[in-house]
Short mmCIF file of C-alpha atoms in Angstrom, two decimals:
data_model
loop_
_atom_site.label_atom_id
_atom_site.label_comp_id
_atom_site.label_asym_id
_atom_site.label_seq_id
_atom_site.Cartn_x
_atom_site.Cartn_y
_atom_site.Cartn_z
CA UNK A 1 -49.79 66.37 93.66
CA UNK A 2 -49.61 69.41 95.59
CA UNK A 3 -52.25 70.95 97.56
CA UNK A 4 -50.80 71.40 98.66
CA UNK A 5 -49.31 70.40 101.20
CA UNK A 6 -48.50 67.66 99.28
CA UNK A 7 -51.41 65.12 99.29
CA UNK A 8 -50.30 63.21 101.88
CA UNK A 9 -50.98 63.54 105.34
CA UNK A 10 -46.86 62.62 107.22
CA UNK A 11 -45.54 65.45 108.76
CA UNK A 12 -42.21 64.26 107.68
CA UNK A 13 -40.46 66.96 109.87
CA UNK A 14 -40.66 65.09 113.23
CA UNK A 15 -38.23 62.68 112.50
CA UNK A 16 -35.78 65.40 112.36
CA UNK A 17 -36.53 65.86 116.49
CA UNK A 18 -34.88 62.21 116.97
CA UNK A 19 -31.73 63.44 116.25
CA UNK A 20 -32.21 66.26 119.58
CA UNK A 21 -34.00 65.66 122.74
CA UNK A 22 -33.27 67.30 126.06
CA UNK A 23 -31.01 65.10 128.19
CA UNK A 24 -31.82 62.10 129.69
CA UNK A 25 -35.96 62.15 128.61
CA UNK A 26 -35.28 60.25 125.17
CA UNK A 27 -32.90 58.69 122.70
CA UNK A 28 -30.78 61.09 120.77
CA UNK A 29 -29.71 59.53 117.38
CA UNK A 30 -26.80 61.16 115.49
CA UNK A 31 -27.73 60.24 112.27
CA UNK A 32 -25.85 61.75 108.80
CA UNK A 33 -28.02 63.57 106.08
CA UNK A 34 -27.59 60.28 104.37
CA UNK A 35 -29.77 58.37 106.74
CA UNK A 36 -32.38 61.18 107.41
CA UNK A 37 -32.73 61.29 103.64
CA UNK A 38 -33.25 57.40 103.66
CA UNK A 39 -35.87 57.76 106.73
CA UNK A 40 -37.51 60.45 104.61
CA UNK A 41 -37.96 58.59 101.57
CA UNK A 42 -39.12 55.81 102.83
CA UNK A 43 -42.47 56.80 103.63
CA UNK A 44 -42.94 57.83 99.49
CA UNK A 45 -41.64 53.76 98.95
CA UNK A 46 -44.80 52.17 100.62
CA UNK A 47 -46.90 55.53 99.68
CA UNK A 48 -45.93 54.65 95.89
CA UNK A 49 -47.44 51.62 95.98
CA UNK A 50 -51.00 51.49 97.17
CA UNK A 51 -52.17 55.13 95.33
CA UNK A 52 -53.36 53.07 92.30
CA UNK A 53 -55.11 49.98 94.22
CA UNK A 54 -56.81 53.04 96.54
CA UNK A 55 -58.29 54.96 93.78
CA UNK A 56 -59.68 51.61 91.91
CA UNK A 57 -60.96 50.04 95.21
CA UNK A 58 -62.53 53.58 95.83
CA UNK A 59 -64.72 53.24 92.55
CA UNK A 60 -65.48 50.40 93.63
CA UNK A 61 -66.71 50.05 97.15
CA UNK A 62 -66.94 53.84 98.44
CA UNK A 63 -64.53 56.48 99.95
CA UNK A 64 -65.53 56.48 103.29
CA UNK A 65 -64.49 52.92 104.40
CA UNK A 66 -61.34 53.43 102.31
CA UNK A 67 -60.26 56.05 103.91
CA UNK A 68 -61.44 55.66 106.89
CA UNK A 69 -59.12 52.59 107.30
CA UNK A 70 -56.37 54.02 106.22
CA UNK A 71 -55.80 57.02 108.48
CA UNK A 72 -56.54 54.75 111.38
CA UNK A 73 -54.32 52.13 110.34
CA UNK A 74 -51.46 55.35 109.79
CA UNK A 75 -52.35 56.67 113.42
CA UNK A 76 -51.73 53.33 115.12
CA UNK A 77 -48.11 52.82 112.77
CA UNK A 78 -47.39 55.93 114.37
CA UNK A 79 -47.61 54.83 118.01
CA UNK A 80 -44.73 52.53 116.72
CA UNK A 81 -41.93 54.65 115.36
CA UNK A 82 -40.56 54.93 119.06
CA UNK A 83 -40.01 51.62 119.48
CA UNK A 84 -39.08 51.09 115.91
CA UNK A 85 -36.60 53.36 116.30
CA UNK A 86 -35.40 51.73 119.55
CA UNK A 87 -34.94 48.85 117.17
CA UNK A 88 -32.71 50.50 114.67
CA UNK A 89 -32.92 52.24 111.25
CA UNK A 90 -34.09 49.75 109.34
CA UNK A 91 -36.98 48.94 111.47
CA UNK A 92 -38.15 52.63 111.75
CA UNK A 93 -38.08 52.85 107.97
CA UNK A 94 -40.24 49.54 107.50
CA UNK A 95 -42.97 51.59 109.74
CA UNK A 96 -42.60 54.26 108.10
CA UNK A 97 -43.07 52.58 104.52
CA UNK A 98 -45.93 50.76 106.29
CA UNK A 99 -47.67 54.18 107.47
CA UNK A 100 -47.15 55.49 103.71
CA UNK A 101 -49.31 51.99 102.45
CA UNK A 102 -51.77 52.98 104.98
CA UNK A 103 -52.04 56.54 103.71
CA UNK A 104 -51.73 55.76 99.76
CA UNK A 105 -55.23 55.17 100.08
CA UNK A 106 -56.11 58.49 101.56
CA UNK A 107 -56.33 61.18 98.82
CA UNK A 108 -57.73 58.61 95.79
CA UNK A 109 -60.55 58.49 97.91
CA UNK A 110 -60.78 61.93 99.37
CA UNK A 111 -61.50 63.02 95.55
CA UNK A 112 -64.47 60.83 95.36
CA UNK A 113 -65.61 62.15 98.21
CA UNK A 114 -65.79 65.78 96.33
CA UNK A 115 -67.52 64.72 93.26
CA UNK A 116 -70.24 63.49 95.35
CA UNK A 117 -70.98 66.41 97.91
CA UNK A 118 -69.43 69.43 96.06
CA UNK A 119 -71.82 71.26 93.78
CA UNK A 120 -69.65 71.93 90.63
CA UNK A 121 -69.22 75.75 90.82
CA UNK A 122 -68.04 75.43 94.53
CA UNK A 123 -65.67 72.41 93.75
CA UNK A 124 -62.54 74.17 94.02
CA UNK A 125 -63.23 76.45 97.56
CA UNK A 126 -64.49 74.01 99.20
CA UNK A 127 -61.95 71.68 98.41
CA UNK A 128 -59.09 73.83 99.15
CA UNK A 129 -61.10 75.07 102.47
CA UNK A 130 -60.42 71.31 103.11
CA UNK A 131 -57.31 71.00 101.66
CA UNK A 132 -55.92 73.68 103.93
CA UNK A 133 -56.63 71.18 106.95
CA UNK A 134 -53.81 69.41 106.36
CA UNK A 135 -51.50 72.46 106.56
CA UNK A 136 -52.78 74.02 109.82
CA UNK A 137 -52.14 70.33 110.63
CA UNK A 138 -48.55 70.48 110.23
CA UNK A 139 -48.50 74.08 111.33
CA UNK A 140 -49.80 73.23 115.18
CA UNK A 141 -47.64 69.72 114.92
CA UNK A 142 -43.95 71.95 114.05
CA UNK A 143 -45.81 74.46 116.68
CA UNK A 144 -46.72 71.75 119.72
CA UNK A 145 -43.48 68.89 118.67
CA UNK A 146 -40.89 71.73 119.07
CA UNK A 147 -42.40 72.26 122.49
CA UNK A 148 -43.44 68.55 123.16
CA UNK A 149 -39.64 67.07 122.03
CA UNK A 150 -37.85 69.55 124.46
CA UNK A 151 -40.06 69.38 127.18
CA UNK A 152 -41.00 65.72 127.19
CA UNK A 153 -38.90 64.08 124.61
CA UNK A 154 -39.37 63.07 121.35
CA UNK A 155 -41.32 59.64 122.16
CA UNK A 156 -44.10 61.77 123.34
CA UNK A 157 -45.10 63.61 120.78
CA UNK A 158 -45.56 60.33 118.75
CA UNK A 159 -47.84 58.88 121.46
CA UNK A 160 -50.01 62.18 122.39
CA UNK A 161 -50.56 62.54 118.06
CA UNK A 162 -50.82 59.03 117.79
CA UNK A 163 -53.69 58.41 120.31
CA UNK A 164 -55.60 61.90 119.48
CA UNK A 165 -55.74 60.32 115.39
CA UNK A 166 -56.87 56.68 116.56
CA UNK A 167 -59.47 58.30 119.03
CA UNK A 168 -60.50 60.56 116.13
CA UNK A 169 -60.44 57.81 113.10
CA UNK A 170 -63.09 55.72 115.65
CA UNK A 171 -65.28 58.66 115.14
CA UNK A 172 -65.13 59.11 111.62
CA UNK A 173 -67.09 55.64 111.25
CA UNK A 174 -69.90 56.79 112.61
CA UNK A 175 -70.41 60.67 111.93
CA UNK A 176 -69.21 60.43 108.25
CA UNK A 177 -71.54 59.34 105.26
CA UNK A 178 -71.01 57.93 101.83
CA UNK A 179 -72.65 60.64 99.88
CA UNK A 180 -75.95 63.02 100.53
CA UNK A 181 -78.87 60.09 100.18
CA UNK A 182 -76.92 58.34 103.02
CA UNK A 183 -76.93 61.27 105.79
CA UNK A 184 -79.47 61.30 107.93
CA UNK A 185 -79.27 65.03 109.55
CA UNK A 186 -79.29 66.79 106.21
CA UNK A 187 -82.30 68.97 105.16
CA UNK A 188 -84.15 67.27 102.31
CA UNK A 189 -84.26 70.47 100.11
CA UNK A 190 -80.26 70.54 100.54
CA UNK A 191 -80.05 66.84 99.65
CA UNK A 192 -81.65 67.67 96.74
CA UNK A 193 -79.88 69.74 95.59
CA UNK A 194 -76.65 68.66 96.15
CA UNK A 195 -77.39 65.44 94.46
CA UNK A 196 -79.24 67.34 91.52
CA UNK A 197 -75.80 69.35 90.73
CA UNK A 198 -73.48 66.71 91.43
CA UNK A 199 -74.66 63.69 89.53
CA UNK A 200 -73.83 65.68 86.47
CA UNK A 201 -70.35 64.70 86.56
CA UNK A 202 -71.36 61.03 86.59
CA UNK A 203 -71.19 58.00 88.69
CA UNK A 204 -68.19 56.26 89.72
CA UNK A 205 -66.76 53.76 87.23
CA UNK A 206 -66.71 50.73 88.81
CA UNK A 207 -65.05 47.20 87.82
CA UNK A 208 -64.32 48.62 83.97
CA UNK A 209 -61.46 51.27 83.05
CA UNK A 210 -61.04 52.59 79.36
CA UNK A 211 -57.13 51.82 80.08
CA UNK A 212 -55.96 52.59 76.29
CA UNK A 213 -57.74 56.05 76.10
CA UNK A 214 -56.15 57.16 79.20
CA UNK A 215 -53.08 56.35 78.12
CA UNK A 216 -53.35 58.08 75.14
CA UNK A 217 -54.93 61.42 77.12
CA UNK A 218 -52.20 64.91 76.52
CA UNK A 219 -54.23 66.60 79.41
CA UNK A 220 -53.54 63.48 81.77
CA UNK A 221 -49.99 63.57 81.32
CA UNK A 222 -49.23 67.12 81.44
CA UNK A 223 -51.17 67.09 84.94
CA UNK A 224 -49.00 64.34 86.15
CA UNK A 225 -45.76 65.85 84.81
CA UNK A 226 -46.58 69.32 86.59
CA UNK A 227 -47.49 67.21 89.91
CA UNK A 228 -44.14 65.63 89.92
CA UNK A 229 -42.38 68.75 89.31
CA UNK A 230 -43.87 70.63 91.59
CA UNK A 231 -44.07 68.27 94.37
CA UNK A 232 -39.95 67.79 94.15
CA UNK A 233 -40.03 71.27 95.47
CA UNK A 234 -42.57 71.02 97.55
CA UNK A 235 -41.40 67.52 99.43
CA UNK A 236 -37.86 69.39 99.35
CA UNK A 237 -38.91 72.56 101.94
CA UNK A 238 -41.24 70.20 103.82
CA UNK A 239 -38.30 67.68 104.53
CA UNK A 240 -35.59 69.47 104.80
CA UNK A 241 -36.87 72.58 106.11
CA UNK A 242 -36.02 71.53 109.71
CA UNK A 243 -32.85 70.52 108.70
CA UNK A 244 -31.70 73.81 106.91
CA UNK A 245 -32.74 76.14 109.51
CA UNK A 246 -30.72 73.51 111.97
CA UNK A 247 -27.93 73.02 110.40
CA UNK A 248 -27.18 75.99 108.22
CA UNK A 249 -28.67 78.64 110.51
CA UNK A 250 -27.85 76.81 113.44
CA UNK A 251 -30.99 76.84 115.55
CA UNK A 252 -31.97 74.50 118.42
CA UNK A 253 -34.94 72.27 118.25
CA UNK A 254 -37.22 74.72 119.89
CA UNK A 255 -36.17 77.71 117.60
CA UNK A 256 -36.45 75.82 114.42
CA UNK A 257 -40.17 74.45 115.18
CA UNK A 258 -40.93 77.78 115.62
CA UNK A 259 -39.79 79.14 112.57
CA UNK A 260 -40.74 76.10 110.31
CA UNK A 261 -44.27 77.30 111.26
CA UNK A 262 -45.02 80.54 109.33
CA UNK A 263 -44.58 79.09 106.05
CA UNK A 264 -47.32 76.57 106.80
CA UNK A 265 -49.23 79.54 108.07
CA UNK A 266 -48.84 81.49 104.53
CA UNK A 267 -49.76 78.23 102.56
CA UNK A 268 -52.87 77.35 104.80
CA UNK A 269 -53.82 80.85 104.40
CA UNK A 270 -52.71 80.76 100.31
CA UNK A 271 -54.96 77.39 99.99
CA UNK A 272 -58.39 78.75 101.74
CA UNK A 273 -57.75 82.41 99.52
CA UNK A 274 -56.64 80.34 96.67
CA UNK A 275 -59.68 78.33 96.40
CA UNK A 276 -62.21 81.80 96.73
CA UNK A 277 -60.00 83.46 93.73
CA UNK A 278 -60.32 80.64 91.80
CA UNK A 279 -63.60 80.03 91.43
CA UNK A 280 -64.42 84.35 91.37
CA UNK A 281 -62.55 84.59 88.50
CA UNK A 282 -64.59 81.80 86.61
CA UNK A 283 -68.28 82.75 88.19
CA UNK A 284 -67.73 86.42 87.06
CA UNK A 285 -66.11 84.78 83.68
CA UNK A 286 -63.05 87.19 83.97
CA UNK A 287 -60.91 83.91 82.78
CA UNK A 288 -61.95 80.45 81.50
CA UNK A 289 -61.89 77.80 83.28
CA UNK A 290 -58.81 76.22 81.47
CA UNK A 291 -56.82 79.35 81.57
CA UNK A 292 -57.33 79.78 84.94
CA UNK A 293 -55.79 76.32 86.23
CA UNK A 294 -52.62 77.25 83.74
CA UNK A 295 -52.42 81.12 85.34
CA UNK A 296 -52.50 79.60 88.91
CA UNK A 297 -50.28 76.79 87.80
CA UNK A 298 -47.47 78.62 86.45
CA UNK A 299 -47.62 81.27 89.59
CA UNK A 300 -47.67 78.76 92.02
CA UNK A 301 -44.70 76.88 90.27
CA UNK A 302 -42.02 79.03 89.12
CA UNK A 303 -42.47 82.07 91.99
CA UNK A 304 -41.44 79.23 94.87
CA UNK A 305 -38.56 78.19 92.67
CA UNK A 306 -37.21 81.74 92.64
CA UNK A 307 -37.99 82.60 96.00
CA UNK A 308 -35.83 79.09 97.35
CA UNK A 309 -33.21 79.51 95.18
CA UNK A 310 -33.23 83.62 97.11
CA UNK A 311 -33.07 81.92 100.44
CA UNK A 312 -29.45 80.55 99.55
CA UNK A 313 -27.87 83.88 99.06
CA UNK A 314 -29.22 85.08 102.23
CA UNK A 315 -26.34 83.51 103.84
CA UNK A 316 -27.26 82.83 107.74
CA UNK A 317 -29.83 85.66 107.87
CA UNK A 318 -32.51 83.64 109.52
CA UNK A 319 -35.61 86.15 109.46
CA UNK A 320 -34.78 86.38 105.55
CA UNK A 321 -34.80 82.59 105.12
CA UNK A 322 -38.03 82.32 107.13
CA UNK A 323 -39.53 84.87 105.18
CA UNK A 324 -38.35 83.72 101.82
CA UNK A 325 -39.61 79.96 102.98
CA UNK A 326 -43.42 81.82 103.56
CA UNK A 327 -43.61 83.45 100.64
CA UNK A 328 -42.59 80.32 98.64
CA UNK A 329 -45.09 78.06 100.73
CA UNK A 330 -47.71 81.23 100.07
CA UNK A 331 -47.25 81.02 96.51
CA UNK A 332 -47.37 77.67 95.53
CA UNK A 333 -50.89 77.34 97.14
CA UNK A 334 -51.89 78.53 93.96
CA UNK A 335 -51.50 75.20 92.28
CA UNK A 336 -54.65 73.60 94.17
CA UNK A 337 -56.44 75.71 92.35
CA UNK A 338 -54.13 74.92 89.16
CA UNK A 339 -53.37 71.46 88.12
CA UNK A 340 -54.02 69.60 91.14
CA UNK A 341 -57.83 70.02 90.23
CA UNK A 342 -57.42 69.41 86.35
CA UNK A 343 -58.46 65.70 86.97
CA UNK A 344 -61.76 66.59 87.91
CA UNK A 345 -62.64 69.13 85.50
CA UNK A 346 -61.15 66.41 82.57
CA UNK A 347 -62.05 63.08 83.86
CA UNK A 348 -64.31 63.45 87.09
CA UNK A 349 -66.03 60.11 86.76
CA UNK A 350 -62.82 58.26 86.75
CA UNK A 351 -61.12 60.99 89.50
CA UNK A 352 -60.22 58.66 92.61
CA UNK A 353 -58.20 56.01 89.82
CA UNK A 354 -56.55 58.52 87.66
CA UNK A 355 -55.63 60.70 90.83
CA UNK A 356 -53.67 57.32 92.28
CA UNK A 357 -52.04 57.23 88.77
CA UNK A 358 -51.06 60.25 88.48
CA UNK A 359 -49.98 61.04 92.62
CA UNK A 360 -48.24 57.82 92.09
CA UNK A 361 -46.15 59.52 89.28
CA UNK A 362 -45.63 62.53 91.39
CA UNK A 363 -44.71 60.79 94.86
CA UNK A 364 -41.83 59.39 92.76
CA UNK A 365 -40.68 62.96 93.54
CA UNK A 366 -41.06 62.43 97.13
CA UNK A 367 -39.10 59.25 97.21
CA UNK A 368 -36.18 60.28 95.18
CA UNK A 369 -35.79 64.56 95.99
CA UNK A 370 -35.12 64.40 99.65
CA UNK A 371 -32.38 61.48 99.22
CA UNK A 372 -30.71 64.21 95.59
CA UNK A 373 -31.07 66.96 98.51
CA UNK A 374 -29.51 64.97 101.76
CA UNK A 375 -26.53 63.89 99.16
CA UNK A 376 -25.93 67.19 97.62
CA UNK A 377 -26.11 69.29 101.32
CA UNK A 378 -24.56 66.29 102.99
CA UNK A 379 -21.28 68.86 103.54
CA UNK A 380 -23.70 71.27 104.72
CA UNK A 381 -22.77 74.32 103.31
CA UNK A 382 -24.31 77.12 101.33
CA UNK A 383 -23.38 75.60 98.04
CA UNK A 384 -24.70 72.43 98.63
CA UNK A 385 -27.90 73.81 99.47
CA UNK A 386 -27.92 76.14 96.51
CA UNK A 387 -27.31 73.48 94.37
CA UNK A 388 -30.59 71.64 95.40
CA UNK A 389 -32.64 74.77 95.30
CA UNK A 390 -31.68 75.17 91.27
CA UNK A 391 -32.30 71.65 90.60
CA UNK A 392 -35.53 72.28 91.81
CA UNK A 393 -36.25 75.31 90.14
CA UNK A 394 -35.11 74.04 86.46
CA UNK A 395 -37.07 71.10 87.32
CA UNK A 396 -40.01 73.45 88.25
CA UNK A 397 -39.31 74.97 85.37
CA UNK A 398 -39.93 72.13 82.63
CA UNK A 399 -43.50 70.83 84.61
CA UNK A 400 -44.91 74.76 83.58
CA UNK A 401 -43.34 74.33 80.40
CA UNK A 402 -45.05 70.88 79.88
CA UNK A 403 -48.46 72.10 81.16
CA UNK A 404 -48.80 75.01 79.62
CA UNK A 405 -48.81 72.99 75.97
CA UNK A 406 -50.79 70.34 76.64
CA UNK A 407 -53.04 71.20 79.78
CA UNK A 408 -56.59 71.08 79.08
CA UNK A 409 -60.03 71.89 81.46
CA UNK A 410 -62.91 70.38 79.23
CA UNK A 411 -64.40 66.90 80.02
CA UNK A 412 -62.96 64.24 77.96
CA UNK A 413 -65.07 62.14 75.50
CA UNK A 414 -63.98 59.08 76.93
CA UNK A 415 -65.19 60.45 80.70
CA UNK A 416 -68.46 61.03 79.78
CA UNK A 417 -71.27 58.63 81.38
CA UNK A 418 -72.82 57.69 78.24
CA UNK A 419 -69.43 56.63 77.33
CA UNK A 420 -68.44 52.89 77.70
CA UNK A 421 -64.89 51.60 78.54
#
């Protein structure tokens, strides 16, 4: 699901330095569009298959040691992927499937964390406020690896990342808290309240899941189709971003970090604005809460899709492309305020599970679009590349389609607390 960034924390783009490194300060591998596909995807195999185990453990023991474990587990994989590339191909995509088990866990749990802190009618700004962490992230890491990988080589900027995560993840243990009742610096008068407010939505669901009424849920599925759609596009520009404005535009390493940065810029900035609007237009009850998510759902879809599938008729105009690339990544910020909050507004109790379900859906996306896009701009041209930009619009296209019908915002029967599984 897209936040998005997409909800997952690998800045994918880095491996694209391995293949250029100033001379004689690292490796330089020449691999084919083939093999950086592979490399790409192979994160989404191992991210695939712990987002379901994540979100059940979650209900069941807690967020915080959940994932807390797994970003510090990620951070020291990432320490690796030097010498796993050393190794060979096949070794540095084992890591990287083994840094997307680690961070499967991640997001399952980092809704949980929401429904207990968030007070209901500042659920979706302060998540995207959070949200949009995760693209300044990749914003200063395209900014700083650029300079890093020419500078110092490639290797570095794995190491100086790598140790600044595992020195942060040590402090997470002991300056994060389980839920209001367990933090011992808040006010009591703000513990109360934020418990009063946010209880409403229910406790967590522990051992028991009502499996057959999920399965049978419209809403639920037309939030997972829209994730998937969207995050092929999505997964698409953060992948092969890099690559385009390499290979088509023919930029160095140091030129294309540079310009692979603005469009995080516009999407942090769409995220934080996106999260304010949102919850404006309900408080002053200008929309419903249910048209609302499909309005910033069907913006945030089908204006990237147009704007990408622009950028291929700009021919080797690079400002166009990098403004093209922002506006798309501004625009599709919209959906964290869309359909990548449904689940909590339909099923909040059950949030952390049915999030792994359905991100496990949409990371299918992740594993299979950048491998379609490496194949069909494997010649590199302007064709090729056009030709993955309207796959991913038409596919854009049918998640709208799909959530417009049967997208709902209203709290399921079967989610309720008095409900039993």
């Amino acid at each position: 699901m897209t936040v998005w960034p997409p909800k997952s924390v690998e800045k994918v783009p880095a491996l694209s330095w391995m293949s250029s490194s100033p001379e004689g300060k690292a490796p330089v591998y020449n691999w084919t569009p083939e093999t950086c596909g592979l490399l790409l995807s192979s994160f989404s195999y191992g991210y695939l298959i712990t987002q379901i185990p994540g979100g059940y453990l979650t209900g069941i023991v807690g967020w915080k040691p959940v994932l807390g474990i797994g970003l510090l587990l990620s951070s020291v994989l990432g320490l690796l992927l030097p010498l796993a590339a050393e190794l060979g191909v096949v070794y540095l995509a084992l890591v990287q499937a083994l840094r997307g088990l680690s961070q499967g866990v991640i997001f399952p749990a980092y809704y949980t964390l929401w429904i207990k802190w968030a007070p209901p009618h500042e659920l979706t700004c302060l998540m995207n406020f959070a949200d949009a962490g995760t693209t300044l992230g990749a914003f200063f890491t395209l900014m700083a690896g650029g300079i890093t990988c020419q500078t110092l080589g490639w290797p570095a900027f794995f190491y100086i990342f790598g140790g600044v995560n595992c020195a942060w993840c040590l402090l997470w243990f002991f300056l994060v808290f389980e839920d209001p009742n367990s933090h011992p610096c808040i006010s009591t008068t703000e513990k109360e309240y934020i418990t009063s407010v946010s209880t409403q939505k229910g406790t967590c669901h522990g051992w028991s899941l009502p499996l057959l009424s999920m399965l049978k849920c419209g809403p639920l599925w037309a939030i997972a189709a829209a994730a998937f759609c969207c995050d092929w596009l999505f997964y698409t520009l953060l992948t092969l971003l890099p690559v385009y404005l390499n290979h088509i535009l023919h930029l160095d390493t140091r030129e294309s970090g540079f310009l692979s940065a603005p469009p995080y810029i516009g999407n942090w900035l769409g995220v934080i604005g996106t999260g304010f609007l949102g919850d404006f237009l309900v408080a002053k009850r200008l929309l419903q809460l249910g048209t609302m998510r499909k309005l910033f759902t069907a913006l945030g879809m089908l204006g990237p899709a147009t704007l990408v599938l622009a950028v291929s008729y700009a021919g080797c105009n690079s400002i166009a492309a990098v403004i093209l690339f922002t506006l798309s990544m501004t625009l599709i910020s919209m959906t964290s305020a869309g359909f990548s909050m449904n689940i909590l507004d339909v099923a909040p109790r059950y949030a952390s599970f049915l999030y792994g379900v359905t991100n496990t859906l949409s990371s299918l996306s992740g594993m299979v679009a950048p491998t379609v896009a490496g194949f069909l701009s494997s010649q590199d041209t302007l064709s090729g590349w056009r030709n993955v930009f309207f796959v991913s619009g038409a596919i854009n296209l049918c998640g709208v389609i799909i959530y417009l019908i049967a997208g709902r915002a209203n709290i399921q029967d079967w989610a309720r607390t008095d409900s039993t599984p």
